Tab-separated table of C-alpha atoms in Angstrom:
chain	number	residue	atom	x	y	z
A	774	MET	CA	-52.742	-77.102	-89.477
A	775	ALA	CA	-52.129	-73.533	-88.325
A	776	LYS	CA	-49.723	-71.559	-90.485
A	777	ARG	CA	-46.413	-70.864	-88.765
A	778	ARG	CA	-45.909	-67.141	-88.309
A	779	ALA	CA	-42.674	-65.642	-89.629
A	780	ARG	CA	-40.078	-64.064	-87.392
A	781	VAL	CA	-40.358	-60.354	-86.791
A	782	GLN	CA	-37.589	-58.788	-88.874
A	783	TYR	CA	-35.467	-55.805	-87.890
A	784	SER	CA	-32.687	-53.654	-89.352
A	785	LEU	CA	-30.130	-51.611	-87.450
A	786	ASP	CA	-29.509	-47.921	-88.127
A	787	GLU	CA	-26.992	-46.049	-85.994
A	788	GLY	CA	-27.407	-42.894	-88.077
A	789	ASP	CA	-24.380	-40.638	-87.755
A	790	ILE	CA	-23.380	-41.998	-84.331
A	791	ARG	CA	-19.695	-42.909	-84.362
A	792	THR	CA	-19.019	-43.109	-80.632
A	793	LEU	CA	-20.799	-42.622	-77.309
A	794	PRO	CA	-19.548	-41.317	-73.943
A	795	GLU	CA	-18.973	-43.918	-71.242
A	796	ASP	CA	-21.881	-42.564	-69.177
A	797	ASP	CA	-24.233	-43.029	-72.132
A	798	ILE	CA	-23.068	-46.608	-72.633
A	799	ARG	CA	-23.650	-47.363	-68.961
A	800	MET	CA	-27.134	-45.846	-68.931
A	801	ILE	CA	-28.238	-47.661	-72.093
A	802	LEU	CA	-27.025	-50.933	-70.578
A	803	ARG	CA	-28.791	-50.079	-67.313
A	804	ALA	CA	-32.056	-49.618	-69.182
A	805	ALA	CA	-31.467	-52.776	-71.203
A	806	ASP	CA	-31.138	-54.763	-67.973
A	807	GLU	CA	-34.881	-54.251	-67.426
A	808	LEU	CA	-35.635	-55.981	-70.736
A	809	ILE	CA	-33.165	-58.856	-71.061
A	810	ASN	CA	-34.916	-61.832	-72.697
A	811	THR	CA	-38.282	-60.043	-72.381
A	812	GLY	CA	-38.174	-56.915	-74.563
A	813	GLY	CA	-36.676	-55.461	-77.703
A	814	ARG	CA	-35.067	-52.385	-79.224
A	815	SER	CA	-38.168	-50.217	-79.429
A	816	MET	CA	-39.043	-50.673	-75.759
A	817	LEU	CA	-35.452	-49.887	-74.771
A	818	ALA	CA	-35.642	-46.653	-76.756
A	819	LYS	CA	-38.919	-45.770	-75.016
A	820	ILE	CA	-37.362	-46.197	-71.562
A	821	LEU	CA	-34.409	-43.987	-72.484
A	822	LYS	CA	-36.713	-41.380	-74.052
A	823	GLY	CA	-38.936	-41.285	-70.966
A	824	SER	CA	-42.026	-42.394	-72.876
A	825	LYS	CA	-45.442	-42.540	-71.207
A	826	ASP	CA	-46.283	-45.603	-73.308
A	827	LYS	CA	-48.874	-47.836	-71.625
A	828	LYS	CA	-46.548	-50.870	-71.452
A	829	VAL	CA	-43.716	-48.778	-70.007
A	830	LEU	CA	-45.936	-47.627	-67.156
A	831	GLU	CA	-47.715	-50.970	-66.743
A	832	HIS	CA	-44.399	-52.793	-66.166
A	833	LYS	CA	-43.061	-49.936	-63.995
A	834	LEU	CA	-40.170	-49.350	-66.370
A	835	ASP	CA	-40.415	-45.657	-65.509
A	836	GLU	CA	-38.773	-46.594	-62.178
A	837	CYS	CA	-35.555	-47.576	-63.951
A	838	PRO	CA	-32.677	-45.158	-63.118
A	839	ALA	CA	-32.084	-44.694	-66.870
A	840	TYR	CA	-35.702	-43.700	-67.586
A	841	GLY	CA	-35.749	-40.408	-69.469
A	842	TYR	CA	-31.965	-40.231	-69.829
A	843	TYR	CA	-32.439	-39.068	-73.444
A	844	ARG	CA	-35.671	-37.126	-72.926
A	845	GLU	CA	-34.242	-34.142	-74.839
A	846	LEU	CA	-33.610	-36.210	-77.980
A	847	ALA	CA	-36.027	-37.266	-80.705
A	848	MET	CA	-37.043	-40.926	-80.650
A	849	ASP	CA	-35.120	-41.597	-83.886
A	850	GLU	CA	-31.961	-40.237	-82.274
A	851	VAL	CA	-32.473	-42.482	-79.247
A	852	SER	CA	-32.998	-45.496	-81.529
A	853	ASN	CA	-29.770	-44.663	-83.386
A	854	ARG	CA	-27.879	-44.897	-80.097
A	855	VAL	CA	-29.506	-48.206	-79.211
A	856	ASP	CA	-28.580	-49.632	-82.617
A	857	TRP	CA	-25.007	-48.361	-82.230
A	858	MET	CA	-24.776	-50.327	-78.962
A	859	ILE	CA	-25.937	-53.461	-80.777
A	860	LYS	CA	-23.509	-52.988	-83.654
A	861	LYS	CA	-20.647	-52.463	-81.202
A	862	ASP	CA	-21.656	-55.695	-79.438
A	863	PHE	CA	-22.549	-54.269	-76.052
A	864	ILE	CA	-26.047	-55.690	-76.569
A	865	ARG	CA	-27.166	-58.523	-78.836
A	866	ILE	CA	-30.469	-59.647	-80.281
A	867	GLU	CA	-31.610	-63.247	-80.028
A	868	TYR	CA	-34.913	-64.690	-81.183
A	869	ASN	CA	-37.339	-66.274	-78.781
A	870	GLY	CA	-39.760	-67.880	-81.182
A	871	ARG	CA	-40.619	-65.131	-83.662
A	872	LEU	CA	-39.637	-62.179	-81.442
A	873	PRO	CA	-36.181	-60.521	-81.412
A	874	LEU	CA	-35.250	-59.915	-77.774
A	875	LEU	CA	-32.315	-58.145	-76.144
A	876	VAL	CA	-29.484	-59.991	-74.390
A	877	PHE	CA	-26.154	-58.775	-73.048
A	878	SER	CA	-22.874	-59.513	-74.750
A	879	GLU	CA	-20.088	-60.540	-72.407
A	880	ALA	CA	-18.544	-57.053	-72.620
A	881	GLY	CA	-21.894	-55.364	-72.014
A	882	TRP	CA	-22.675	-57.527	-69.005
A	883	GLU	CA	-19.303	-56.763	-67.413
A	884	ILE	CA	-20.126	-53.049	-67.556
A	885	GLU	CA	-23.724	-53.422	-66.388
A	886	LYS	CA	-22.733	-55.787	-63.586
A	887	GLU	CA	-20.453	-53.130	-62.110
A	888	THR	CA	-22.976	-50.314	-62.697
A	889	PHE	CA	-25.835	-52.168	-61.023
A	890	ALA	CA	-23.598	-53.284	-58.148
A	891	GLU	CA	-22.529	-49.681	-57.527
A	892	GLU	CA	-26.181	-48.586	-57.555
A	893	LEU	CA	-27.102	-51.186	-54.933
A	894	TYR	CA	-23.962	-50.481	-52.900
A	895	GLN	CA	-24.922	-46.803	-52.690
A	896	ARG	CA	-28.344	-47.885	-51.437
A	897	PHE	CA	-26.614	-49.999	-48.799
A	898	CYS	CA	-24.673	-46.932	-47.687
A	899	ARG	CA	-27.793	-44.762	-47.511
A	900	GLU	CA	-29.771	-47.340	-45.562
A	901	LEU	CA	-26.835	-47.828	-43.219
A	902	GLU	CA	-26.984	-44.113	-42.407
A	903	GLU	CA	-30.778	-44.094	-42.147
A	904	GLY	CA	-30.967	-47.263	-40.056
A	905	THR	CA	-33.238	-49.028	-42.549
A	906	GLU	CA	-32.950	-52.484	-44.158
A	907	ASP	CA	-35.333	-52.356	-47.115
A	908	ILE	CA	-32.690	-53.493	-49.600
A	909	LEU	CA	-32.248	-56.882	-47.926
A	910	ALA	CA	-35.631	-58.138	-49.132
A	911	GLU	CA	-34.676	-57.399	-52.747
A	912	LEU	CA	-31.286	-59.123	-52.817
A	913	LYS	CA	-32.700	-62.636	-53.263
A	914	ASP	CA	-33.651	-61.722	-56.836
A	915	VAL	CA	-30.337	-60.047	-57.684
A	916	ASN	CA	-27.936	-61.839	-60.036
A	917	ARG	CA	-25.256	-63.755	-58.101
A	918	GLN	CA	-22.417	-62.025	-59.955
A	919	VAL	CA	-23.836	-58.632	-58.986
A	920	VAL	CA	-24.056	-59.782	-55.366
A	921	ILE	CA	-20.363	-60.713	-55.456
A	922	GLU	CA	-19.518	-57.238	-56.776
A	923	ILE	CA	-21.551	-55.603	-53.984
A	924	LEU	CA	-19.674	-57.614	-51.385
A	925	LYS	CA	-16.349	-56.560	-52.896
A	926	LYS	CA	-17.378	-52.931	-52.561
A	927	ILE	CA	-18.462	-53.414	-48.951
A	928	ARG	CA	-15.157	-55.170	-48.207
A	929	GLY	CA	-13.275	-52.281	-49.797
A	930	SER	CA	-15.152	-49.717	-47.693
A	931	ARG	CA	-13.467	-51.030	-44.511
A	932	ASN	CA	-16.531	-49.762	-42.667
A	933	GLU	CA	-17.201	-52.056	-39.702
A	934	ARG	CA	-20.677	-50.574	-39.323
A	935	PHE	CA	-21.747	-52.885	-42.158
A	936	ILE	CA	-21.173	-55.978	-40.001
A	937	PRO	CA	-24.630	-56.171	-38.301
A	938	LEU	CA	-26.397	-55.492	-41.607
A	939	LEU	CA	-24.355	-58.227	-43.267
A	940	GLU	CA	-25.351	-60.636	-40.493
A	941	LYS	CA	-29.041	-60.026	-41.228
A	942	TRP	CA	-28.420	-60.418	-44.954
A	943	LYS	CA	-26.597	-63.698	-44.344
A	944	ALA	CA	-29.543	-65.222	-42.505
A	945	ALA	CA	-31.668	-65.274	-45.659
A	946	GLU	CA	-29.018	-66.382	-48.179
A	947	VAL	CA	-27.848	-69.644	-49.714
A	948	ARG	CA	-24.677	-71.314	-48.448
A	949	LYS	CA	-22.252	-69.939	-51.036
A	950	VAL	CA	-23.342	-66.339	-50.475
A	951	ARG	CA	-23.314	-66.854	-46.697
A	952	GLU	CA	-19.680	-67.950	-46.929
A	953	GLN	CA	-18.763	-64.853	-48.907
A	954	ILE	CA	-20.604	-62.575	-46.496
A	955	THR	CA	-18.701	-64.184	-43.620
A	956	GLY	CA	-15.441	-63.431	-45.406
A	957	VAL	CA	-16.413	-59.770	-45.783
A	958	GLN	CA	-17.428	-59.585	-42.120
A	959	ARG	CA	-14.044	-60.957	-41.134
A	960	ALA	CA	-12.266	-58.461	-43.383
A	961	LEU	CA	-14.202	-55.666	-41.661
A	962	GLY	CA	-13.097	-56.862	-38.227
A	963	ALA	CA	-15.886	-59.172	-37.067
A	964	GLU	CA	-14.839	-61.604	-34.345
A	965	ASN	CA	-15.333	-65.392	-34.359
A	966	THR	CA	-15.471	-65.721	-38.146
A	967	GLU	CA	-13.025	-68.403	-39.231
A	968	PRO	CA	-12.194	-68.601	-42.949
A	969	GLU	CA	-13.508	-71.565	-44.909
A	970	ILE	CA	-11.031	-72.685	-47.585
A	971	THR	CA	-11.794	-75.308	-50.220
A	972	TYR	CA	-9.628	-76.696	-53.038
A	973	ARG	CA	-11.334	-78.880	-55.632
A	974	LYS	CA	-11.894	-79.493	-59.326
A	975	ALA	CA	-13.829	-76.768	-61.105
A	976	LYS	CA	-17.442	-77.185	-62.181
A	977	LYS	CA	-18.765	-76.280	-65.638
A	978	SER	CA	-20.950	-73.598	-64.108
A	979	GLU	CA	-17.853	-71.848	-62.729
A	980	ALA	CA	-16.200	-71.069	-66.085
A	981	ALA	CA	-17.342	-67.434	-66.034
A	982	GLU	CA	-16.147	-66.858	-62.460
A	983	ILE	CA	-12.766	-68.479	-63.188
A	984	SER	CA	-12.462	-66.368	-66.332
A	985	ALA	CA	-13.148	-63.248	-64.247
A	986	VAL	CA	-10.338	-64.225	-61.834
A	987	VAL	CA	-7.878	-64.662	-64.719
A	988	GLN	CA	-8.935	-61.539	-66.610
A	989	ARG	CA	-8.891	-59.268	-63.562
A	990	THR	CA	-5.494	-60.562	-62.432
A	991	VAL	CA	-3.939	-60.184	-65.874
A	992	ARG	CA	-5.355	-56.678	-66.384
A	993	LYS	CA	-4.128	-55.572	-62.971
A	994	ILE	CA	-0.673	-57.193	-62.810
A	995	TYR	CA	0.704	-57.709	-66.313
A	996	PRO	CA	0.913	-54.029	-67.411
A	997	LYS	CA	3.570	-53.583	-64.695
A	998	TYR	CA	5.817	-56.136	-66.430
A	999	TYR	CA	4.953	-56.151	-70.121
A	1000	PRO	CA	4.438	-53.645	-72.970
A	1001	GLU	CA	0.950	-52.708	-74.138
A	1002	GLY	CA	-0.907	-55.506	-75.875
A	1003	VAL	CA	0.553	-58.413	-73.909
A	1004	ALA	CA	-2.318	-58.402	-71.417
A	1005	ASP	CA	-4.766	-58.677	-74.329
A	1006	PHE	CA	-2.827	-61.700	-75.618
A	1007	PHE	CA	-3.011	-63.506	-72.264
A	1008	CYS	CA	-6.708	-62.707	-71.837
A	1009	LEU	CA	-7.398	-64.203	-75.257
A	1010	LEU	CA	-5.153	-67.181	-74.498
A	1011	HIS	CA	-7.162	-67.888	-71.356
A	1012	SER	CA	-10.618	-67.099	-72.731
A	1013	LYS	CA	-13.784	-68.336	-71.079
A	1014	ASP	CA	-14.332	-70.843	-73.899
A	1015	ARG	CA	-10.872	-72.359	-73.389
A	1016	ILE	CA	-11.415	-72.516	-69.645
A	1017	ARG	CA	-14.763	-74.218	-70.189
A	1018	ALA	CA	-13.126	-76.781	-72.486
A	1019	ASP	CA	-10.415	-77.512	-69.891
A	1020	ILE	CA	-13.060	-77.928	-67.186
A	1021	GLN	CA	-14.795	-80.419	-69.460
A	1022	GLU	CA	-11.539	-82.397	-69.600
A	1023	GLY	CA	-11.251	-82.342	-65.800
A	1024	ASN	CA	-8.037	-80.301	-65.855
A	1025	VAL	CA	-9.002	-77.212	-63.841
A	1026	TRP	CA	-8.869	-76.687	-60.071
A	1027	VAL	CA	-10.118	-73.792	-57.965
A	1028	LEU	CA	-9.240	-72.380	-54.565
A	1029	ILE	CA	-12.324	-71.067	-52.794
A	1030	LEU	CA	-12.246	-68.745	-49.791
A	1031	ASP	CA	-15.568	-68.175	-48.032
A	1032	GLY	CA	-17.509	-69.186	-51.145
A	1033	GLN	CA	-15.500	-66.984	-53.544
A	1034	ILE	CA	-13.101	-68.371	-56.136
A	1035	ILE	CA	-9.875	-66.497	-55.428
A	1036	GLY	CA	-7.420	-68.682	-57.346
A	1037	THR	CA	-7.170	-71.332	-60.017
A	1038	GLY	CA	-4.702	-73.704	-61.679
A	1039	THR	CA	-4.755	-76.075	-64.655
A	1040	VAL	CA	-2.792	-79.160	-65.707
A	1041	GLU	CA	-2.514	-79.878	-69.437
A	1042	GLU	CA	-0.786	-82.701	-71.301
A	1043	ASP	CA	-0.616	-84.685	-68.050
A	1044	ASN	CA	2.274	-82.727	-66.453
A	1045	HIS	CA	2.140	-79.183	-67.863
A	1046	VAL	CA	1.125	-76.623	-65.230
A	1047	THR	CA	-0.657	-73.586	-66.659
A	1048	ARG	CA	-3.136	-70.827	-65.858
A	1049	VAL	CA	-2.151	-70.427	-62.200
A	1050	TYR	CA	-3.699	-67.174	-61.010
A	1051	VAL	CA	-4.662	-65.662	-57.668
A	1052	LEU	CA	-6.732	-62.477	-57.416
A	1053	PRO	CA	-4.510	-59.442	-56.753
A	1054	GLU	CA	-6.044	-58.670	-53.360
A	1055	PHE	CA	-5.218	-62.209	-52.152
A	1056	GLN	CA	-1.656	-62.382	-53.417
A	1057	GLY	CA	1.263	-62.542	-50.989
A	1058	LYS	CA	-0.666	-64.796	-48.586
A	1059	GLY	CA	0.641	-68.182	-49.748
A	1060	TYR	CA	-2.346	-69.124	-51.905
A	1061	GLY	CA	-0.309	-69.364	-55.119
A	1062	THR	CA	2.171	-71.692	-53.422
A	1063	TYR	CA	-0.695	-73.798	-52.089
A	1064	ILE	CA	-2.224	-74.196	-55.560
A	1065	MET	CA	1.153	-75.119	-57.067
A	1066	LYS	CA	1.843	-77.787	-54.453
A	1067	ARG	CA	-1.585	-79.330	-54.928
A	1068	LEU	CA	-1.102	-79.416	-58.712
A	1069	GLU	CA	2.326	-81.004	-58.256
A	1070	ARG	CA	0.844	-83.642	-55.982
A	1071	TRP	CA	-1.664	-84.503	-58.702
A	1072	ILE	CA	1.006	-84.679	-61.404
A	1073	ALA	CA	3.322	-86.825	-59.227
A	1074	LYS	CA	0.815	-89.682	-59.325
A	1075	GLU	CA	1.821	-90.377	-62.941
A	1076	HIS	CA	4.941	-88.308	-63.713
A	1077	LYS	CA	8.382	-87.608	-62.288
A	1078	THR	CA	8.550	-83.982	-63.466
A	1079	ALA	CA	6.292	-80.956	-63.819
A	1080	VAL	CA	6.846	-78.370	-66.549
A	1081	LEU	CA	5.483	-74.857	-67.088
A	1082	ASP	CA	5.900	-71.682	-69.106
A	1083	SER	CA	6.730	-68.853	-66.715
A	1084	SER	CA	5.345	-65.339	-66.931
A	1085	LEU	CA	7.487	-62.536	-65.526
A	1086	PRO	CA	5.227	-61.892	-62.497
A	1087	ALA	CA	5.323	-65.571	-61.447
A	1088	PHE	CA	8.987	-66.336	-62.164
A	1089	GLY	CA	10.129	-65.648	-58.588
A	1090	LEU	CA	7.482	-67.961	-57.141
A	1091	TYR	CA	8.362	-70.812	-59.482
A	1092	GLU	CA	12.082	-70.416	-58.786
A	1093	LYS	CA	11.412	-70.464	-55.042
A	1094	LEU	CA	9.425	-73.692	-55.466
A	1095	GLY	CA	12.402	-75.366	-57.124
A	1096	TYR	CA	11.680	-74.926	-60.827
A	1097	GLN	CA	14.680	-74.452	-63.103
A	1098	VAL	CA	14.879	-72.872	-66.539
A	1099	THR	CA	15.398	-75.439	-69.302
A	1100	LYS	CA	15.054	-73.112	-72.300
A	1101	ARG	CA	13.898	-69.681	-73.396
A	1102	GLU	CA	11.228	-69.079	-76.025
A	1103	LYS	CA	9.782	-66.079	-77.891
A	1104	ILE	CA	6.404	-65.293	-79.430
A	1105	SER	CA	5.835	-62.437	-81.907
A	1106	LEU	CA	2.683	-60.459	-81.131
A	1107	PRO	CA	0.889	-57.744	-83.141
A	1108	GLY	CA	2.526	-54.322	-83.069
A	1109	GLU	CA	6.052	-55.722	-83.326
A	1110	VAL	CA	5.898	-56.845	-79.704
A	1111	VAL	CA	8.044	-59.871	-78.823
A	1112	LEU	CA	7.000	-61.874	-75.768
A	1113	ALA	CA	9.933	-63.753	-74.198
A	1114	TYR	CA	9.321	-66.442	-71.589
A	1115	GLU	CA	11.121	-69.255	-69.795
A	1116	VAL	CA	10.211	-72.930	-69.942
A	1117	MET	CA	10.819	-74.340	-66.454
A	1118	GLU	CA	10.922	-77.846	-65.022
A	1119	LYS	CA	10.956	-79.443	-61.578
A	1120	GLU	CA	11.648	-82.995	-60.434
A	1121	LEU	CA	8.858	-84.174	-58.169
A	1122	GLN	CA	9.218	-86.234	-55.019
């Protein structure tokens, strides 16, 4: 019997690095994206150093935008920065067999997702000006979450010149992406593009996307109503793991517009409405009311009342829908912050 080979061991050394500029964090993550689940710390350091190592050139890692970002530093100094990123949980190490390979943490991926999307969006803009379409052939291999971010940027540009290019992109995509592209085309002014709206129970695979809807909405809206720290509390309360557990129980619904989840709602304890969120850019269009009425319809099959804990931003909506305050509660948060909220109830038809 062949002797089983031991795992390759490693130790982290961030040297005297105590913090890194945001641009450095982004570029290290950008380089790491070339190695996720395939390479380790030393290869990441070589990319950032601008090494002429045979494997770097063989795998065309010198074409990475972050190649040579730290060319003025010694290799040990580059490695210190890589290890700092791992210790700060922007990047993690997981073993594949005996080899320690790089993976993104959730926080690191959120940063890299936006960085990579911006890089590709800028290419879209350049090719739009040049009249070329080279980028379209590459998009099939791009992570779906990055694709969604690119589409958001194109939507935000309000540049109707993107419409024909989007049409060509749509022809080679899967259904869900086609729906989202259609939504962007409509937002840019394309004619004959009717919205496709779906409301259904959430799938396990959608936990990350639902979490992104909740987190982005909370981070954008709640600071207008609450003191610092409250948004962090709500983001932790509605973590991806908790959302995944609720999906497993069959308690989570999603509202999908042109293939994109724009809103969500959950029912707990049979008649307790919670986690109703609509992305900021889609608020004020009746989607929150639609989700609430669908949740109430579900609850009414077994119960005569629906109850909920109201946040300040949603209080007006709930009151308009007929919910009445039954009591007021308080939660003490870190930093001597007290979160007050209303428990509301509605009799269902």
